[in-house]
PDB file of C-alpha atoms in Angstrom:
ATOM      1  CA  UNK J   1       0.000   0.000   0.000  1.00 69.00           C
ATOM      2  CA  UNK J   2       1.166   3.493  -0.784  1.00 72.00           C
ATOM      3  CA  UNK J   3       0.256   6.699   1.027  1.00 75.00           C
ATOM      4  CA  UNK J   4       0.198   8.484  -2.345  1.00 76.00           C
ATOM      5  CA  UNK J   5      -2.667   7.807  -4.683  1.00 76.00           C
ATOM      6  CA  UNK J   6      -3.256   9.233  -8.095  1.00 75.00           C
ATOM      7  CA  UNK J   7      -5.078   8.992 -11.366  1.00 74.00           C
ATOM      8  CA  UNK J   8      -2.461   6.780 -12.999  1.00 78.00           C
ATOM      9  CA  UNK J   9      -2.673   4.282 -10.117  1.00 84.00           C
ATOM     10  CA  UNK J  10      -6.469   3.973 -10.308  1.00 84.00           C
ATOM     11  CA  UNK J  11      -8.007   0.630 -11.241  1.00 86.00           C
ATOM     12  CA  UNK J  12     -10.001   2.259 -14.078  1.00 85.00           C
ATOM     13  CA  UNK J  13      -8.656   5.779 -14.697  1.00 77.00           C
ATOM     14  CA  UNK J  14     -10.844   6.296 -17.769  1.00 76.00           C
ATOM     15  CA  UNK J  15     -14.058   5.836 -15.777  1.00 80.00           C
ATOM     16  CA  UNK J  16     -13.354   9.117 -13.947  1.00 76.00           C
ATOM     17  CA  UNK J  17     -15.162   7.878 -10.845  1.00 80.00           C
ATOM     18  CA  UNK J  18     -15.291  10.051  -7.758  1.00 82.00           C
ATOM     19  CA  UNK J  19     -14.105   7.203  -5.519  1.00 84.00           C
ATOM     20  CA  UNK J  20     -10.477   6.098  -5.757  1.00 84.00           C
ATOM     21  CA  UNK J  21     -10.004   2.376  -6.294  1.00 86.00           C
ATOM     22  CA  UNK J  22      -6.343   1.301  -6.474  1.00 88.00           C
ATOM     23  CA  UNK J  23      -5.175  -0.760  -9.423  1.00 88.00           C
ATOM     24  CA  UNK J  24      -4.230  -4.384  -8.870  1.00 88.00           C
ATOM     25  CA  UNK J  25      -0.558  -5.110  -8.289  1.00 88.00           C
ATOM     26  CA  UNK J  26       2.333  -2.756  -8.791  1.00 86.00           C
ATOM     27  CA  UNK J  27       0.311  -0.354 -10.955  1.00 83.00           C
ATOM     28  CA  UNK J  28      -1.336   1.033  -7.820  1.00 84.00           C
ATOM     29  CA  UNK J  29       2.016   2.611  -6.959  1.00 83.00           C
ATOM     30  CA  UNK J  30       1.760   5.026  -9.891  1.00 82.00           C
ATOM     31  CA  UNK J  31       0.880   8.377  -8.411  1.00 78.00           C
ATOM     32  CA  UNK J  32       0.505  10.513 -11.519  1.00 69.00           C
ATOM     33  CA  UNK J  33       3.720  12.490 -11.535  1.00 61.00           C
ATOM     34  CA  UNK J  34       5.230  12.717 -15.032  1.00 63.00           C
ATOM     35  CA  UNK J  35       8.791  11.511 -15.499  1.00 72.00           C
ATOM     36  CA  UNK J  36      11.514  14.176 -15.661  1.00 78.00           C
ATOM     37  CA  UNK J  37      12.747  13.047 -19.092  1.00 82.00           C
ATOM     38  CA  UNK J  38       9.212  13.322 -20.453  1.00 79.00           C
ATOM     39  CA  UNK J  39       8.899  16.802 -19.040  1.00 79.00           C
ATOM     40  CA  UNK J  40      12.176  17.803 -20.737  1.00 84.00           C
ATOM     41  CA  UNK J  41      10.812  16.665 -24.095  1.00 83.00           C
ATOM     42  CA  UNK J  42       7.603  18.557 -23.350  1.00 84.00           C
ATOM     43  CA  UNK J  43       9.574  21.747 -22.720  1.00 86.00           C
ATOM     44  CA  UNK J  44      11.149  21.529 -26.181  1.00 84.00           C
ATOM     45  CA  UNK J  45       7.692  21.030 -27.698  1.00 81.00           C
ATOM     46  CA  UNK J  46       6.348  24.072 -25.872  1.00 86.00           C
ATOM     47  CA  UNK J  47       9.269  26.137 -27.176  1.00 87.00           C
ATOM     48  CA  UNK J  48       8.364  25.090 -30.730  1.00 83.00           C
ATOM     49  CA  UNK J  49       4.713  25.907 -30.123  1.00 82.00           C
ATOM     50  CA  UNK J  50       5.628  29.447 -29.081  1.00 88.00           C
ATOM     51  CA  UNK J  51       6.924  30.042 -32.631  1.00 89.00           C
ATOM     52  CA  UNK J  52       3.655  29.240 -34.437  1.00 92.00           C
ATOM     53  CA  UNK J  53       0.563  31.272 -35.202  1.00 94.00           C
ATOM     54  CA  UNK J  54      -2.102  29.701 -32.966  1.00 91.00           C
ATOM     55  CA  UNK J  55      -4.898  30.925 -35.248  1.00 94.00           C
ATOM     56  CA  UNK J  56      -3.408  28.811 -38.046  1.00 95.00           C
ATOM     57  CA  UNK J  57      -3.024  25.839 -35.702  1.00 93.00           C
ATOM     58  CA  UNK J  58      -6.675  26.108 -34.678  1.00 96.00           C
ATOM     59  CA  UNK J  59      -7.800  26.427 -38.299  1.00 97.00           C
ATOM     60  CA  UNK J  60      -5.951  23.252 -39.241  1.00 97.00           C
ATOM     61  CA  UNK J  61      -7.417  21.524 -36.188  1.00 97.00           C
ATOM     62  CA  UNK J  62     -10.916  22.425 -37.371  1.00 97.00           C
ATOM     63  CA  UNK J  63     -10.176  21.268 -40.917  1.00 98.00           C
ATOM     64  CA  UNK J  64      -8.694  17.942 -39.782  1.00 98.00           C
ATOM     65  CA  UNK J  65     -11.735  17.169 -37.626  1.00 98.00           C
ATOM     66  CA  UNK J  66     -14.176  18.173 -40.362  1.00 98.00           C
ATOM     67  CA  UNK J  67     -12.285  16.079 -42.898  1.00 98.00           C
ATOM     68  CA  UNK J  68     -12.386  13.077 -40.559  1.00 98.00           C
ATOM     69  CA  UNK J  69     -16.158  13.409 -39.979  1.00 98.00           C
ATOM     70  CA  UNK J  70     -16.759  13.832 -43.713  1.00 98.00           C
ATOM     71  CA  UNK J  71     -14.689  10.743 -44.538  1.00 98.00           C
ATOM     72  CA  UNK J  72     -16.371   8.597 -41.878  1.00 98.00           C
ATOM     73  CA  UNK J  73     -19.774   9.493 -43.327  1.00 98.00           C
ATOM     74  CA  UNK J  74     -18.588   9.174 -46.930  1.00 97.00           C
ATOM     75  CA  UNK J  75     -16.463   6.001 -46.686  1.00 97.00           C
ATOM     76  CA  UNK J  76     -18.154   4.122 -43.803  1.00 97.00           C
ATOM     77  CA  UNK J  77     -21.913   4.838 -43.883  1.00 96.00           C
ATOM     78  CA  UNK J  78     -22.898   1.166 -43.823  1.00 96.00           C
ATOM     79  CA  UNK J  79     -21.188   0.401 -40.509  1.00 96.00           C
ATOM     80  CA  UNK J  80     -23.482   2.297 -38.165  1.00 95.00           C
ATOM     81  CA  UNK J  81     -21.067   4.821 -36.683  1.00 97.00           C
ATOM     82  CA  UNK J  82     -22.560   7.772 -34.854  1.00 97.00           C
ATOM     83  CA  UNK J  83     -20.514  10.961 -34.669  1.00 98.00           C
ATOM     84  CA  UNK J  84     -20.826  12.248 -31.107  1.00 97.00           C
ATOM     85  CA  UNK J  85     -18.651  15.338 -31.454  1.00 97.00           C
ATOM     86  CA  UNK J  86     -20.442  18.648 -32.071  1.00 97.00           C
ATOM     87  CA  UNK J  87     -20.360  19.814 -35.688  1.00 96.00           C
ATOM     88  CA  UNK J  88     -19.916  23.446 -34.693  1.00 97.00           C
ATOM     89  CA  UNK J  89     -16.144  24.044 -34.397  1.00 96.00           C
ATOM     90  CA  UNK J  90     -16.703  26.506 -31.547  1.00 95.00           C
ATOM     91  CA  UNK J  91     -18.124  23.634 -29.487  1.00 96.00           C
ATOM     92  CA  UNK J  92     -15.271  21.160 -29.963  1.00 94.00           C
ATOM     93  CA  UNK J  93     -11.552  20.756 -29.518  1.00 93.00           C
ATOM     94  CA  UNK J  94      -9.047  18.810 -31.609  1.00 95.00           C
ATOM     95  CA  UNK J  95     -10.743  15.454 -31.337  1.00 95.00           C
ATOM     96  CA  UNK J  96     -13.692  13.571 -32.775  1.00 98.00           C
ATOM     97  CA  UNK J  97     -15.601  10.900 -30.885  1.00 97.00           C
ATOM     98  CA  UNK J  98     -17.614   8.278 -32.706  1.00 98.00           C
ATOM     99  CA  UNK J  99     -19.818   5.574 -31.266  1.00 97.00           C
ATOM    100  CA  UNK J 100     -20.221   1.926 -32.245  1.00 97.00           C
ATOM    101  CA  UNK J 101     -21.357  -1.126 -30.293  1.00 95.00           C
ATOM    102  CA  UNK J 102     -18.114  -2.948 -31.146  1.00 94.00           C
ATOM    103  CA  UNK J 103     -15.812  -0.046 -30.264  1.00 94.00           C
ATOM    104  CA  UNK J 104     -13.372  -2.041 -28.147  1.00 92.00           C
ATOM    105  CA  UNK J 105     -12.801  -4.626 -30.889  1.00 93.00           C
ATOM    106  CA  UNK J 106     -12.555  -1.876 -33.499  1.00 96.00           C
ATOM    107  CA  UNK J 107      -9.871   0.002 -31.564  1.00 94.00           C
ATOM    108  CA  UNK J 108      -7.856  -3.194 -31.254  1.00 93.00           C
ATOM    109  CA  UNK J 109      -8.112  -3.727 -35.004  1.00 95.00           C
ATOM    110  CA  UNK J 110      -7.086  -0.141 -35.704  1.00 96.00           C
ATOM    111  CA  UNK J 111      -4.029  -0.627 -33.524  1.00 94.00           C
ATOM    112  CA  UNK J 112      -2.945  -3.486 -35.773  1.00 94.00           C
ATOM    113  CA  UNK J 113      -3.040  -0.974 -38.632  1.00 94.00           C
ATOM    114  CA  UNK J 114      -0.958   1.568 -36.725  1.00 94.00           C
ATOM    115  CA  UNK J 115      -3.901   3.862 -35.984  1.00 96.00           C
ATOM    116  CA  UNK J 116      -3.873   5.135 -32.428  1.00 93.00           C
ATOM    117  CA  UNK J 117      -7.127   6.283 -30.913  1.00 93.00           C
ATOM    118  CA  UNK J 118      -8.711   6.276 -27.487  1.00 93.00           C
ATOM    119  CA  UNK J 119     -11.466   4.062 -26.091  1.00 92.00           C
ATOM    120  CA  UNK J 120     -14.064   5.486 -23.725  1.00 91.00           C
ATOM    121  CA  UNK J 121     -16.534   3.126 -22.051  1.00 88.00           C
ATOM    122  CA  UNK J 122     -18.929   1.897 -23.072  1.00 85.00           C
ATOM    123  CA  UNK J 123     -18.770   2.311 -26.830  1.00 95.00           C
ATOM    124  CA  UNK J 124     -16.819   5.402 -27.865  1.00 96.00           C
ATOM    125  CA  UNK J 125     -13.726   5.740 -30.033  1.00 97.00           C
ATOM    126  CA  UNK J 126     -11.945   9.075 -29.728  1.00 97.00           C
ATOM    127  CA  UNK J 127      -9.590  10.274 -32.461  1.00 97.00           C
ATOM    128  CA  UNK J 128      -7.247  13.150 -31.678  1.00 96.00           C
ATOM    129  CA  UNK J 129      -5.921  15.574 -34.260  1.00 96.00           C
ATOM    130  CA  UNK J 130      -2.745  17.344 -33.175  1.00 93.00           C
ATOM    131  CA  UNK J 131      -2.482  19.891 -35.977  1.00 93.00           C
ATOM    132  CA  UNK J 132       1.265  20.447 -35.652  1.00 90.00           C
ATOM    133  CA  UNK J 133       2.086  16.919 -36.733  1.00 88.00           C
ATOM    134  CA  UNK J 134      -1.055  15.205 -38.022  1.00 95.00           C
ATOM    135  CA  UNK J 135      -1.396  15.477 -41.790  1.00 97.00           C
ATOM    136  CA  UNK J 136      -4.495  15.205 -43.970  1.00 98.00           C
ATOM    137  CA  UNK J 137      -3.127  11.952 -45.388  1.00 98.00           C
ATOM    138  CA  UNK J 138      -3.006  10.626 -41.808  1.00 97.00           C
ATOM    139  CA  UNK J 139      -6.736  11.323 -41.481  1.00 98.00           C
ATOM    140  CA  UNK J 140      -7.400   9.551 -44.798  1.00 98.00           C
ATOM    141  CA  UNK J 141      -5.291   6.575 -43.678  1.00 97.00           C
ATOM    142  CA  UNK J 142      -7.135   6.368 -40.341  1.00 98.00           C
ATOM    143  CA  UNK J 143     -10.543   6.262 -42.022  1.00 98.00           C
ATOM    144  CA  UNK J 144      -9.359   3.778 -44.645  1.00 97.00           C
ATOM    145  CA  UNK J 145      -7.998   1.596 -41.849  1.00 97.00           C
ATOM    146  CA  UNK J 146     -11.352   1.906 -40.087  1.00 97.00           C
ATOM    147  CA  UNK J 147     -13.092   0.771 -43.268  1.00 97.00           C
ATOM    148  CA  UNK J 148     -10.701  -2.177 -43.635  1.00 96.00           C
ATOM    149  CA  UNK J 149     -11.223  -3.232 -40.010  1.00 96.00           C
ATOM    150  CA  UNK J 150     -14.992  -3.050 -40.433  1.00 96.00           C
ATOM    151  CA  UNK J 151     -15.040  -5.081 -43.637  1.00 93.00           C
ATOM    152  CA  UNK J 152     -12.583  -7.628 -42.255  1.00 87.00           C
ATOM    153  CA  UNK J 153     -10.460  -7.114 -45.361  1.00 61.00           C
ATOM    154  CA  UNK J 154      -6.732  -7.631 -45.354  1.00 49.00           C
ATOM    155  CA  UNK J 155      -4.781  -4.502 -46.078  1.00 43.00           C
TER     156      UNK J 155
END
């Protein structure tokens, strides 16, 4: 047992419950403090961010998310995805959440295609669009990988 508890040491950190439940085993010892080496890399990234026009970054963020939603509707209409993210750019950040009953299996399949997204219980896939390093071709590839996973095709 540890006197320090934190989000990273929670049994289910993505449930965001109000009651802390320690993880099983050694993971409960994680207290949520980022590693120093990670923070050093973060500092370099922040320095780079200070040199960009944030209005342009936000505009690309909006365009990436809109492109993703368009492609999901255009390329995957038969699979029953529901876009949960607000369409109005003022009401969203740099991510798009979609819903599907088989979300957990889908995210595992996407991982095999090199597509990294987030799972949120019970049936939400969350795709993040970091505009400084995500390209439009990356969005296309993610949706094509989603289509491949859903059709069970090899590719």
